[in-house]
mmCIF file of C-alpha atoms in Angstrom:
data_model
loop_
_atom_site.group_PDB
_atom_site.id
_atom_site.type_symbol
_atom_site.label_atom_id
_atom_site.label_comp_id
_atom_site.label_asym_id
_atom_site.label_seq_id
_atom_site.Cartn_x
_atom_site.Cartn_y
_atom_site.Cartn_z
ATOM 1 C CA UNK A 22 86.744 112.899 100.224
ATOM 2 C CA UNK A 23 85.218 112.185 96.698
ATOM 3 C CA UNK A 24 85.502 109.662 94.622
ATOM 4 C CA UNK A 25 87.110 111.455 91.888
ATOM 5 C CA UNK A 26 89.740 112.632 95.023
ATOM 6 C CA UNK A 27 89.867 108.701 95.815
ATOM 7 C CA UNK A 28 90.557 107.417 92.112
ATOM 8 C CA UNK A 29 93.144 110.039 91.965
ATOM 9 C CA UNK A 30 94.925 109.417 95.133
ATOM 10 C CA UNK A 31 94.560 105.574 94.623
ATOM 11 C CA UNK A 32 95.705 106.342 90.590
ATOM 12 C CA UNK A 33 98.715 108.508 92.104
ATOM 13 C CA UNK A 34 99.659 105.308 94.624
ATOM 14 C CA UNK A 35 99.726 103.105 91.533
ATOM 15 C CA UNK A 36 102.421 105.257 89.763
ATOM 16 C CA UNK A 37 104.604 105.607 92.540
ATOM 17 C CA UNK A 38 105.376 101.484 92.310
ATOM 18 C CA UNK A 39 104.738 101.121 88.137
ATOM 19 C CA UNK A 40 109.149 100.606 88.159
ATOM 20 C CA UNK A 41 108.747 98.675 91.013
ATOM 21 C CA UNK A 42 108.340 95.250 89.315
ATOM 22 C CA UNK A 43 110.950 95.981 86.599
ATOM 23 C CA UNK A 44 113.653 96.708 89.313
ATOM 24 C CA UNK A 45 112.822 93.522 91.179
ATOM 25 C CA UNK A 46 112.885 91.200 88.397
ATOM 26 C CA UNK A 47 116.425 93.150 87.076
ATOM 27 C CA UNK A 48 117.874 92.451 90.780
ATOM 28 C CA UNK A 49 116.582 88.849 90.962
ATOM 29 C CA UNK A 50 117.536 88.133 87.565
ATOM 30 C CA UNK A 51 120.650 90.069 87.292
ATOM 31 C CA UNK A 52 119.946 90.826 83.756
ATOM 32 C CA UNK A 53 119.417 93.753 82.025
ATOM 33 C CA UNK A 54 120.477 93.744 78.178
ATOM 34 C CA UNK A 55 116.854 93.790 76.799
ATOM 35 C CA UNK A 56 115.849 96.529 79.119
ATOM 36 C CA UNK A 57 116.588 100.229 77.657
ATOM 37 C CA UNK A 58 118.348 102.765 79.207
ATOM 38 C CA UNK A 59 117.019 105.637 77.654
ATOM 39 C CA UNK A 60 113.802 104.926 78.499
ATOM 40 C CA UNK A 61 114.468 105.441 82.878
ATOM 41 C CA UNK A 62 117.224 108.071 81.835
ATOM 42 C CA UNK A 63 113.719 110.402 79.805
ATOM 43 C CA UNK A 64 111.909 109.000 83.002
ATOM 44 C CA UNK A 65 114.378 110.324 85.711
ATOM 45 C CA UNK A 66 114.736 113.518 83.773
ATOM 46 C CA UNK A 67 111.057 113.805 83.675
ATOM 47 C CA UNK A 68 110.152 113.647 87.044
ATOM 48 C CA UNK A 69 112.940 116.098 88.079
ATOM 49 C CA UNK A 70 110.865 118.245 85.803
ATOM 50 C CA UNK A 71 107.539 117.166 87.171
ATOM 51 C CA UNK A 72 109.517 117.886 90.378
ATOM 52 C CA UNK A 73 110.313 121.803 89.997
ATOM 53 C CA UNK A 74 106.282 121.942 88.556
ATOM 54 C CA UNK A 75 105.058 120.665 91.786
ATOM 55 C CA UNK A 76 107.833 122.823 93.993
ATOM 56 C CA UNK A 77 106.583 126.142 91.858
ATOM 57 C CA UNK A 78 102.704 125.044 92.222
ATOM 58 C CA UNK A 79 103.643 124.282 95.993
ATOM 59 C CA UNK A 80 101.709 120.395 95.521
ATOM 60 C CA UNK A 81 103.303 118.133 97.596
ATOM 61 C CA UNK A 82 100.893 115.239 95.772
ATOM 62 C CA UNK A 83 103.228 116.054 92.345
ATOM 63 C CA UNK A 84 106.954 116.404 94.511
ATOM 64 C CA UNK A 85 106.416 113.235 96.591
ATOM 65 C CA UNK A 86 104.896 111.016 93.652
ATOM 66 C CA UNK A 87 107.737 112.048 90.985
ATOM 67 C CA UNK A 88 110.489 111.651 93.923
ATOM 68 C CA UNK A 89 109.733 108.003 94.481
ATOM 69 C CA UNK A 90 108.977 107.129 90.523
ATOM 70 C CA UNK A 91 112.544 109.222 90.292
ATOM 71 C CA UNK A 92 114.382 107.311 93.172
ATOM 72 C CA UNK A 93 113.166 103.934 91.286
ATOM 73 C CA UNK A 94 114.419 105.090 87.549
ATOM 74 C CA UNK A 95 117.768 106.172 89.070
ATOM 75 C CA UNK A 96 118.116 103.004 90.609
ATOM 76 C CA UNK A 97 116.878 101.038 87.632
ATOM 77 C CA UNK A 98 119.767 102.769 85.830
ATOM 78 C CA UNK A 99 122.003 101.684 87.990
ATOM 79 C CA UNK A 100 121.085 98.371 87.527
ATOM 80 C CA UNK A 101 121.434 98.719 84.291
ATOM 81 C CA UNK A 102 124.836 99.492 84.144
ATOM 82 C CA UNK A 103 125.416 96.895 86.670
ATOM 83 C CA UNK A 104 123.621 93.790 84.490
ATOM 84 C CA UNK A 105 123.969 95.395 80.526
ATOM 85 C CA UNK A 106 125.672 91.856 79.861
ATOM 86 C CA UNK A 107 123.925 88.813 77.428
ATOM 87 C CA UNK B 15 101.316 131.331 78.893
ATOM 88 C CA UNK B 16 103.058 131.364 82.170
ATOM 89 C CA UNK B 17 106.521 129.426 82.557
ATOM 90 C CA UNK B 18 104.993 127.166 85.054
ATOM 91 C CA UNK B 19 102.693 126.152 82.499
ATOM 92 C CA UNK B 20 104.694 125.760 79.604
ATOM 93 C CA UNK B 21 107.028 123.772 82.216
ATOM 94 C CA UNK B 22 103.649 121.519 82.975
ATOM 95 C CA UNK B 23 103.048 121.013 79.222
ATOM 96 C CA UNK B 24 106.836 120.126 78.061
ATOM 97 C CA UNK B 25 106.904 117.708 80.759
ATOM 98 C CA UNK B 26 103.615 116.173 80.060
ATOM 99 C CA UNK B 27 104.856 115.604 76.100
ATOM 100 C CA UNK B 28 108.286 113.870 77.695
ATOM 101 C CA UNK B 29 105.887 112.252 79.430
ATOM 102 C CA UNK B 30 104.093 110.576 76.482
ATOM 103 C CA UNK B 31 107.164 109.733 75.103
ATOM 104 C CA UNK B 32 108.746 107.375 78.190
ATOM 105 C CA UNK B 33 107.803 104.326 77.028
ATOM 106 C CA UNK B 34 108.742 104.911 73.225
ATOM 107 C CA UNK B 35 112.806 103.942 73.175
ATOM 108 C CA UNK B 36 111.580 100.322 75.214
ATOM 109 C CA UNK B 37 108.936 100.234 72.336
ATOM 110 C CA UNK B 38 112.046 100.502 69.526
ATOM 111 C CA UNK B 39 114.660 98.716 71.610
ATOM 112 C CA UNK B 40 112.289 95.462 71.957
ATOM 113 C CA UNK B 41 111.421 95.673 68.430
ATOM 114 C CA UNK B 42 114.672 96.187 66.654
ATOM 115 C CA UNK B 43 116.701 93.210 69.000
ATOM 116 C CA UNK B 44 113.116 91.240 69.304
ATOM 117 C CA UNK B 45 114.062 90.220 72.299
ATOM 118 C CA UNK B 46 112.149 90.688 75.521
ATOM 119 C CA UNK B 47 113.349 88.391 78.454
ATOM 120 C CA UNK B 48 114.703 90.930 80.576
ATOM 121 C CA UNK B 49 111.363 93.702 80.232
ATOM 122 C CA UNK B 50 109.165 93.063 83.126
ATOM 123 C CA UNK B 51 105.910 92.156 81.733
ATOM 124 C CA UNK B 52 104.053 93.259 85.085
ATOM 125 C CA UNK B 53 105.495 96.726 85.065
ATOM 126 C CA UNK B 54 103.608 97.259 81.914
ATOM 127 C CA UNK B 55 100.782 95.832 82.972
ATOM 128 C CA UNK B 56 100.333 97.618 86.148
ATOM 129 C CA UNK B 57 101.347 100.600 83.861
ATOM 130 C CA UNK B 58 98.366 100.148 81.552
ATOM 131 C CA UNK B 59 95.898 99.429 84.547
ATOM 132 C CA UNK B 60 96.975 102.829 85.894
ATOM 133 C CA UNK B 61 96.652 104.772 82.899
ATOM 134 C CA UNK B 62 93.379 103.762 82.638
ATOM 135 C CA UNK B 63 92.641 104.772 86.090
ATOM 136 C CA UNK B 64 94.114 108.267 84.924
ATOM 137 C CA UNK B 65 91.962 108.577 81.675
ATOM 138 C CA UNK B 66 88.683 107.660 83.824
ATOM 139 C CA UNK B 67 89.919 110.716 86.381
ATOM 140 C CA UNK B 68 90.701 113.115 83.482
ATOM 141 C CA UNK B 69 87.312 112.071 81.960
ATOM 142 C CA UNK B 70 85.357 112.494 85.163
ATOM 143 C CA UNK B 71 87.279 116.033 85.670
ATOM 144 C CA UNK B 72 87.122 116.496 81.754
ATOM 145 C CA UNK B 73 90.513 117.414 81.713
ATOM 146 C CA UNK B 74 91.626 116.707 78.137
ATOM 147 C CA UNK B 75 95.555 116.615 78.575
ATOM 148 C CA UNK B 76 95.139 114.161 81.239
ATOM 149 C CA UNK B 77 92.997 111.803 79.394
ATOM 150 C CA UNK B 78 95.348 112.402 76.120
ATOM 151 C CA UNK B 79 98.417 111.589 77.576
ATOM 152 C CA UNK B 80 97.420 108.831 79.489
ATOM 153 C CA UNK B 81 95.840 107.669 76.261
ATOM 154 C CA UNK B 82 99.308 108.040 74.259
ATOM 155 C CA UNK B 83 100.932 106.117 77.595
ATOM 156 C CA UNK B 84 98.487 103.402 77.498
ATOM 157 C CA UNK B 85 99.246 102.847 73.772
ATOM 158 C CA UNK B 86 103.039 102.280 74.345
ATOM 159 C CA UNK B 87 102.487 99.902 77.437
ATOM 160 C CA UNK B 88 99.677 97.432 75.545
ATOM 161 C CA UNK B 89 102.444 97.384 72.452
ATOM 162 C CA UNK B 90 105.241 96.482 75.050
ATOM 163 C CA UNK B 91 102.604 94.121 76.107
ATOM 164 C CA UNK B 92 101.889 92.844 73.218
ATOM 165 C CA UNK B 93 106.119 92.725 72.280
ATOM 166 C CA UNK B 94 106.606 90.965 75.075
ATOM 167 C CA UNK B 95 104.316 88.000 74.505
ATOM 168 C CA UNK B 96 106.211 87.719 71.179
ATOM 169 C CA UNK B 97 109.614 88.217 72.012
ATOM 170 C CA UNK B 98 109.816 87.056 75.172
ATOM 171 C CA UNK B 99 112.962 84.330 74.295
ATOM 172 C CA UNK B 100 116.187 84.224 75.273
#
């Protein structure tokens, strides 16, 4: 493997958890007023996008990647709904 | 320009754009307690990873729209170091 093929790989790893650490802190914190909705509700619609790219390009790198950044925004917007108080 | 790519090319622009309504929520209420402050850190660390990639493949949309990314995350940075009150 390359090291471009590494960076990208290792960059692609690093996406999958970027949510990660917001949905922890909303869950441990159970607050979630400052945190905006719109923003994971653009993100979940954009990886169902990025999504259908990867399923009509046949790249499982693009499906699996988007799935798990989706799976997080979904559940950050749950959370959201969940903790919205002050 | 085949659907595929225009699909590819519409998401990449939503793409840019994620970050934007946390950018206007955090500065209209100027409050950031609840924004994870590692998320967008991790998020900024990553995008440079991506513009390195794009510039080592010379792909200019990656490196452009990690570029437009990485400018949202270091202003949420930078919004929450000043808002980050309760």
């Amino acid at each position: 493997m390359s090291g471009v093929e590494i960076l990208g790989y290792a960059a692609g790893a690093i996406t999958c958890l970027t949510f990660l650490p917001q949905v922890i802190k909303t869950y441990k914190s159970k607050s979630a007023k400052d945190v905006s909705l719109m923003m994971f509700v653009i993100a979940a619609v954009n990886e169902a996008m990025w999504i259908v790219y990867g399923a009509l390009l046949n790249n499982w790198v693009i499906i699996l990647t988007n799935a798990v950044v989706l799976s997080f925004s979904l559940i950050m917007i749950g959370l959201k709904f969940r903790y919205n108080h002050d």
